[in-house]
PDB file of C-alpha atoms in Angstrom:
ATOM      1  CA  MET A   1      -6.082 -78.171   9.867  1.00 46.00           C
ATOM      2  CA  ASP A   2      -3.531 -77.038   7.305  1.00 48.00           C
ATOM      3  CA  SER A   3      -2.165 -73.547   8.007  1.00 50.00           C
ATOM      4  CA  ARG A   4      -1.228 -72.946   4.382  1.00 50.00           C
ATOM      5  CA  VAL A   5      -3.289 -71.047   1.878  1.00 49.00           C
ATOM      6  CA  SER A   6      -3.024 -72.000  -1.737  1.00 48.00           C
ATOM      7  CA  ARG A   7      -3.205 -69.346  -4.431  1.00 49.00           C
ATOM      8  CA  GLU A   8      -2.981 -70.037  -8.059  1.00 47.00           C
ATOM      9  CA  SER A   9      -1.381 -67.567 -10.410  1.00 47.00           C
ATOM     10  CA  GLY A  10      -1.429 -68.624 -13.997  1.00 49.00           C
ATOM     11  CA  ASN A  11      -0.082 -72.181 -14.157  1.00 45.00           C
ATOM     12  CA  GLN A  12       1.975 -71.963 -10.988  1.00 59.00           C
ATOM     13  CA  GLY A  13       0.503 -72.615  -7.581  1.00 59.00           C
ATOM     14  CA  VAL A  14       1.785 -70.377  -4.754  1.00 61.00           C
ATOM     15  CA  ILE A  15       1.310 -71.428  -1.166  1.00 69.00           C
ATOM     16  CA  TYR A  16       1.443 -68.917   1.717  1.00 71.00           C
ATOM     17  CA  SER A  17       1.537 -69.967   5.309  1.00 81.00           C
ATOM     18  CA  ASP A  18      -0.198 -67.999   8.051  1.00 80.00           C
ATOM     19  CA  ASN A  19       3.227 -66.923   9.274  1.00 83.00           C
ATOM     20  CA  SER A  20       4.160 -65.605   5.815  1.00 85.00           C
ATOM     21  CA  ILE A  21       0.990 -63.556   5.677  1.00 87.00           C
ATOM     22  CA  LYS A  22       1.667 -62.167   9.179  1.00 88.00           C
ATOM     23  CA  VAL A  23       5.229 -61.230   8.169  1.00 89.00           C
ATOM     24  CA  ILE A  24       3.937 -59.521   4.992  1.00 90.00           C
ATOM     25  CA  ILE A  25       1.305 -57.571   6.972  1.00 91.00           C
ATOM     26  CA  PHE A  26       3.845 -56.654   9.659  1.00 92.00           C
ATOM     27  CA  ALA A  27       6.385 -55.501   7.009  1.00 91.00           C
ATOM     28  CA  SER A  28       3.684 -53.487   5.237  1.00 93.00           C
ATOM     29  CA  VAL A  29       2.665 -51.763   8.476  1.00 94.00           C
ATOM     30  CA  ILE A  30       6.332 -50.992   9.261  1.00 94.00           C
ATOM     31  CA  ILE A  31       6.852 -49.565   5.760  1.00 94.00           C
ATOM     32  CA  VAL A  32       3.717 -47.391   5.992  1.00 94.00           C
ATOM     33  CA  LEU A  33       4.664 -46.140   9.472  1.00 94.00           C
ATOM     34  CA  SER A  34       8.243 -45.453   8.332  1.00 93.00           C
ATOM     35  CA  ILE A  35       7.017 -43.457   5.343  1.00 95.00           C
ATOM     36  CA  ALA A  36       4.599 -41.488   7.556  1.00 94.00           C
ATOM     37  CA  LEU A  37       7.309 -40.813  10.163  1.00 94.00           C
ATOM     38  CA  ILE A  38       9.916 -39.763   7.589  1.00 94.00           C
ATOM     39  CA  GLY A  39       7.321 -37.598   5.799  1.00 93.00           C
ATOM     40  CA  THR A  40       6.389 -35.872   9.072  1.00 94.00           C
ATOM     41  CA  ILE A  41      10.032 -35.264   9.992  1.00 94.00           C
ATOM     42  CA  ILE A  42      10.816 -33.891   6.525  1.00 93.00           C
ATOM     43  CA  TYR A  43       7.722 -31.668   6.669  1.00 93.00           C
ATOM     44  CA  MET A  44       8.693 -30.273  10.078  1.00 93.00           C
ATOM     45  CA  ILE A  45      12.293 -29.610   9.017  1.00 92.00           C
ATOM     46  CA  THR A  46      11.201 -28.016   5.742  1.00 92.00           C
ATOM     47  CA  GLU A  47       8.571 -25.865   7.459  1.00 91.00           C
ATOM     48  CA  LYS A  48      11.119 -24.695  10.023  1.00 90.00           C
ATOM     49  CA  GLU A  49      13.645 -23.808   7.305  1.00 90.00           C
ATOM     50  CA  ILE A  50      11.045 -22.025   5.168  1.00 89.00           C
ATOM     51  CA  VAL A  51       9.828 -19.966   8.135  1.00 87.00           C
ATOM     52  CA  HIS A  52      13.430 -19.184   9.062  1.00 86.00           C
ATOM     53  CA  LYS A  53      14.260 -18.123   5.478  1.00 85.00           C
ATOM     54  CA  LEU A  54      11.081 -16.074   5.312  1.00 82.00           C
ATOM     55  CA  LYS A  55      11.889 -14.265   8.561  1.00 82.00           C
ATOM     56  CA  GLU A  56      15.595 -13.784   7.923  1.00 84.00           C
ATOM     57  CA  GLN A  57      15.677 -13.044   4.197  1.00 85.00           C
ATOM     58  CA  ASP A  58      12.398 -12.777   2.325  1.00 84.00           C
ATOM     59  CA  LEU A  59      10.553 -10.459   4.711  1.00 84.00           C
ATOM     60  CA  VAL A  60      13.573  -8.181   4.922  1.00 86.00           C
ATOM     61  CA  THR A  61      13.758  -8.054   1.127  1.00 88.00           C
ATOM     62  CA  ILE A  62      10.015  -7.421   0.824  1.00 89.00           C
ATOM     63  CA  THR A  63      10.151  -4.726   3.517  1.00 88.00           C
ATOM     64  CA  ASP A  64      13.095  -3.019   1.824  1.00 89.00           C
ATOM     65  CA  SER A  65      11.297  -3.141  -1.506  1.00 91.00           C
ATOM     66  CA  VAL A  66       8.080  -1.676  -0.085  1.00 92.00           C
ATOM     67  CA  ALA A  67       9.999   1.001   1.812  1.00 91.00           C
ATOM     68  CA  SER A  68      11.875   1.916  -1.350  1.00 92.00           C
ATOM     69  CA  LYS A  69       8.660   2.140  -3.346  1.00 90.00           C
ATOM     70  CA  ILE A  70       6.968   4.301  -0.695  1.00 88.00           C
ATOM     71  CA  GLY A  71      10.075   6.452  -0.392  1.00 89.00           C
ATOM     72  CA  SER A  72      10.247   7.020  -4.121  1.00 90.00           C
ATOM     73  CA  ARG A  73       6.529   7.895  -4.323  1.00 88.00           C
ATOM     74  CA  MET A  74       6.899  10.309  -1.408  1.00 89.00           C
ATOM     75  CA  GLU A  75       9.957  11.888  -3.004  1.00 91.00           C
ATOM     76  CA  ARG A  76       8.107  12.271  -6.300  1.00 90.00           C
ATOM     77  CA  ALA A  77       5.078  13.788  -4.496  1.00 90.00           C
ATOM     78  CA  TYR A  78       7.398  16.136  -2.616  1.00 90.00           C
ATOM     79  CA  GLU A  79       8.981  17.291  -5.882  1.00 92.00           C
ATOM     80  CA  THR A  80       5.597  17.670  -7.593  1.00 91.00           C
ATOM     81  CA  SER A  81       4.256  19.759  -4.715  1.00 92.00           C
ATOM     82  CA  SER A  82       7.357  21.944  -4.764  1.00 91.00           C
ATOM     83  CA  LEU A  83       7.003  22.497  -8.508  1.00 91.00           C
ATOM     84  CA  LEU A  84       3.347  23.459  -8.175  1.00 92.00           C
ATOM     85  CA  ALA A  85       4.065  25.787  -5.263  1.00 92.00           C
ATOM     86  CA  GLY A  86       6.752  27.553  -7.271  1.00 92.00           C
ATOM     87  CA  ASP A  87       4.745  27.877 -10.485  1.00 93.00           C
ATOM     88  CA  PRO A  88       4.465  31.645 -11.184  1.00 94.00           C
ATOM     89  CA  THR A  89       1.137  31.246 -12.997  1.00 94.00           C
ATOM     90  CA  ILE A  90      -0.436  29.452 -10.027  1.00 94.00           C
ATOM     91  CA  ILE A  91       0.982  32.067  -7.653  1.00 93.00           C
ATOM     92  CA  ASP A  92      -0.463  34.867  -9.826  1.00 94.00           C
ATOM     93  CA  TRP A  93      -3.879  33.173  -9.829  1.00 95.00           C
ATOM     94  CA  ILE A  94      -3.845  32.840  -6.018  1.00 94.00           C
ATOM     95  CA  GLN A  95      -2.589  36.428  -5.564  1.00 93.00           C
ATOM     96  CA  GLY A  96      -5.444  37.597  -7.806  1.00 94.00           C
ATOM     97  CA  GLU A  97      -7.893  35.784  -5.511  1.00 94.00           C
ATOM     98  CA  GLU A  98      -8.709  33.183  -8.219  1.00 94.00           C
ATOM     99  CA  GLN A  99     -10.621  35.712 -10.356  1.00 94.00           C
ATOM    100  CA  ASP A 100      -8.846  35.266 -13.705  1.00 94.00           C
ATOM    101  CA  GLU A 101     -10.717  32.545 -15.635  1.00 94.00           C
ATOM    102  CA  GLN A 102      -7.847  31.983 -18.057  1.00 95.00           C
ATOM    103  CA  LEU A 103      -5.402  31.393 -15.213  1.00 94.00           C
ATOM    104  CA  LYS A 104      -7.980  29.186 -13.482  1.00 95.00           C
ATOM    105  CA  GLU A 105      -8.203  27.010 -16.580  1.00 95.00           C
ATOM    106  CA  TYR A 106      -4.414  26.643 -16.616  1.00 95.00           C
ATOM    107  CA  VAL A 107      -4.197  25.893 -12.882  1.00 95.00           C
ATOM    108  CA  ILE A 108      -7.029  23.349 -12.829  1.00 95.00           C
ATOM    109  CA  GLY A 109      -5.602  21.731 -15.965  1.00 95.00           C
ATOM    110  CA  ARG A 110      -2.226  21.492 -14.266  1.00 94.00           C
ATOM    111  CA  ILE A 111      -3.481  19.815 -11.087  1.00 93.00           C
ATOM    112  CA  SER A 112      -5.897  17.635 -13.061  1.00 94.00           C
ATOM    113  CA  ASN A 113      -2.993  16.468 -15.215  1.00 93.00           C
ATOM    114  CA  ILE A 114      -1.163  15.374 -12.071  1.00 90.00           C
ATOM    115  CA  THR A 115      -3.955  13.060 -10.959  1.00 89.00           C
ATOM    116  CA  ASN A 116      -4.709  11.750 -14.434  1.00 90.00           C
ATOM    117  CA  ASN A 117      -1.180  11.119 -15.663  1.00 90.00           C
ATOM    118  CA  PHE A 118       1.018  10.638 -12.624  1.00 87.00           C
ATOM    119  CA  ASP A 119      -0.915   8.146 -10.497  1.00 84.00           C
ATOM    120  CA  TYR A 120      -1.929  10.466  -7.666  1.00 88.00           C
ATOM    121  CA  ASP A 121      -5.285  10.013  -5.946  1.00 87.00           C
ATOM    122  CA  ASN A 122      -5.878  13.728  -5.867  1.00 89.00           C
ATOM    123  CA  ALA A 123      -4.285  17.149  -6.078  1.00 91.00           C
ATOM    124  CA  PHE A 124      -5.454  20.423  -4.637  1.00 92.00           C
ATOM    125  CA  ILE A 125      -4.668  24.064  -4.073  1.00 93.00           C
ATOM    126  CA  VAL A 126      -5.840  26.047  -1.075  1.00 94.00           C
ATOM    127  CA  SER A 127      -5.739  29.809  -1.242  1.00 93.00           C
ATOM    128  CA  ASN A 128      -4.648  31.715   1.834  1.00 91.00           C
ATOM    129  CA  LYS A 129      -6.411  34.761   0.338  1.00 91.00           C
ATOM    130  CA  THR A 130      -9.920  33.378  -0.264  1.00 95.00           C
ATOM    131  CA  MET A 131      -9.542  30.225   1.890  1.00 95.00           C
ATOM    132  CA  GLN A 132     -11.006  28.184  -0.974  1.00 95.00           C
ATOM    133  CA  TYR A 133      -9.943  24.528  -1.302  1.00 94.00           C
ATOM    134  CA  TRP A 134      -9.746  23.770  -5.048  1.00 95.00           C
ATOM    135  CA  SER A 135      -9.776  20.158  -6.217  1.00 92.00           C
ATOM    136  CA  GLU A 136      -8.295  18.691  -9.376  1.00 92.00           C
ATOM    137  CA  THR A 137     -11.798  18.752 -10.907  1.00 92.00           C
ATOM    138  CA  GLY A 138     -12.042  22.551 -10.595  1.00 93.00           C
ATOM    139  CA  GLU A 139     -14.542  22.411  -7.753  1.00 93.00           C
ATOM    140  CA  VAL A 140     -14.237  24.358  -4.544  1.00 94.00           C
ATOM    141  CA  LEU A 141     -14.553  21.491  -2.068  1.00 92.00           C
ATOM    142  CA  ASP A 142     -14.382  23.620   1.045  1.00 92.00           C
ATOM    143  CA  VAL A 143     -13.833  27.102   2.364  1.00 95.00           C
ATOM    144  CA  MET A 144     -11.262  26.824   5.113  1.00 94.00           C
ATOM    145  CA  SER A 145     -12.220  27.964   8.591  1.00 94.00           C
ATOM    146  CA  ARG A 146     -10.240  27.959  11.813  1.00 94.00           C
ATOM    147  CA  PHE A 147     -13.445  26.819  13.522  1.00 94.00           C
ATOM    148  CA  ASN A 148     -13.688  23.586  11.507  1.00 92.00           C
ATOM    149  CA  PRO A 149     -11.517  20.886  13.094  1.00 91.00           C
ATOM    150  CA  TYR A 150     -11.116  19.171   9.693  1.00 88.00           C
ATOM    151  CA  ASN A 151      -9.326  22.311   8.475  1.00 91.00           C
ATOM    152  CA  ALA A 152      -6.785  22.402  11.309  1.00 91.00           C
ATOM    153  CA  TRP A 153      -4.076  20.902   9.067  1.00 91.00           C
ATOM    154  CA  PHE A 154      -4.176  24.007   6.839  1.00 92.00           C
ATOM    155  CA  PHE A 155      -3.856  26.551   9.620  1.00 93.00           C
ATOM    156  CA  ASP A 156      -1.290  24.439  11.475  1.00 93.00           C
ATOM    157  CA  PHE A 157       0.793  24.390   8.297  1.00 93.00           C
ATOM    158  CA  LEU A 158       0.490  28.156   7.787  1.00 91.00           C
ATOM    159  CA  ASP A 159       1.347  28.799  11.441  1.00 92.00           C
ATOM    160  CA  SER A 160       4.385  26.478  11.274  1.00 91.00           C
ATOM    161  CA  GLN A 161       6.031  28.740   8.685  1.00 88.00           C
ATOM    162  CA  ARG A 162       7.512  25.701   6.949  1.00 90.00           C
ATOM    163  CA  LEU A 163       7.860  25.658   3.186  1.00 91.00           C
ATOM    164  CA  ILE A 164       6.761  22.033   2.867  1.00 92.00           C
ATOM    165  CA  GLU A 165       5.507  19.244   5.094  1.00 92.00           C
ATOM    166  CA  ILE A 166       4.045  15.774   4.952  1.00 91.00           C
ATOM    167  CA  ASN A 167       0.622  15.418   6.513  1.00 88.00           C
ATOM    168  CA  ILE A 168      -1.561  12.356   7.080  1.00 88.00           C
ATOM    169  CA  ASP A 169      -5.122  13.511   7.463  1.00 84.00           C
ATOM    170  CA  TYR A 170      -8.750  12.596   6.964  1.00 85.00           C
ATOM    171  CA  ASN A 171     -10.403  14.680   4.254  1.00 81.00           C
ATOM    172  CA  GLU A 172     -14.065  15.277   5.016  1.00 82.00           C
ATOM    173  CA  GLN A 173     -15.059  16.152   1.424  1.00 82.00           C
ATOM    174  CA  ARG A 174     -13.273  13.170  -0.110  1.00 83.00           C
ATOM    175  CA  ASP A 175     -14.338  10.919   2.772  1.00 87.00           C
ATOM    176  CA  ASP A 176     -10.947   9.226   3.056  1.00 87.00           C
ATOM    177  CA  THR A 177      -7.573   9.486   4.768  1.00 88.00           C
ATOM    178  CA  TYR A 178      -4.587  10.531   2.662  1.00 85.00           C
ATOM    179  CA  VAL A 179      -0.925  11.350   2.898  1.00 87.00           C
ATOM    180  CA  PHE A 180      -0.705  14.956   1.727  1.00 87.00           C
ATOM    181  CA  ILE A 181       2.346  16.970   0.805  1.00 91.00           C
ATOM    182  CA  ASN A 182       1.595  20.575   1.728  1.00 92.00           C
ATOM    183  CA  ALA A 183       3.814  23.140   0.041  1.00 93.00           C
ATOM    184  CA  LEU A 184       3.674  26.866   0.705  1.00 91.00           C
ATOM    185  CA  MET A 185       3.359  29.067  -2.366  1.00 88.00           C
ATOM    186  CA  GLY A 186       5.730  31.998  -2.277  1.00 73.00           C
ATOM    187  CA  THR A 187       7.779  32.790   0.792  1.00 69.00           C
ATOM    188  CA  VAL A 188       7.160  32.431   4.491  1.00 60.00           C
ATOM    189  CA  GLU A 189       5.819  35.790   5.738  1.00 62.00           C
TER     190      GLU A 189
END
């Protein structure tokens, strides 16, 4: 039996022996395995370098960026709270036990403007005279009571005699947890 295979291509006849076919198959398998091995090695090296870069550089940059953004928002909220707490018209309204409708309109407009134009979730004023918790919509959301555990933040702040503080708290009326900047209106007395 002849171990050669004859193939015709156009006008030329090409003859392959069984050994030639085995060598071609063997070379093809070696090439495929080499490509797979090199691809796997390159993938592993690249993955390791990407993870290393991510840990050493990118995550640090992202963390710094997020911290800077949070810091700037907190600073802005701190300043806004301080400005509201020092506003003489708001202080007059609170001292008058929120009776003056004209002042109320100004005050509610002021805190409403903060939420609408300055990207705050909410704004509020709590009177230490009437204990009413006023929202940016002009509603009284709550009347503060030392017996309500959800109101502890208010009385803790008053008792601390600080002018301003940052507070993370769940708000029962708004049904969410917020970072609040509490600022005392007037002086500590």
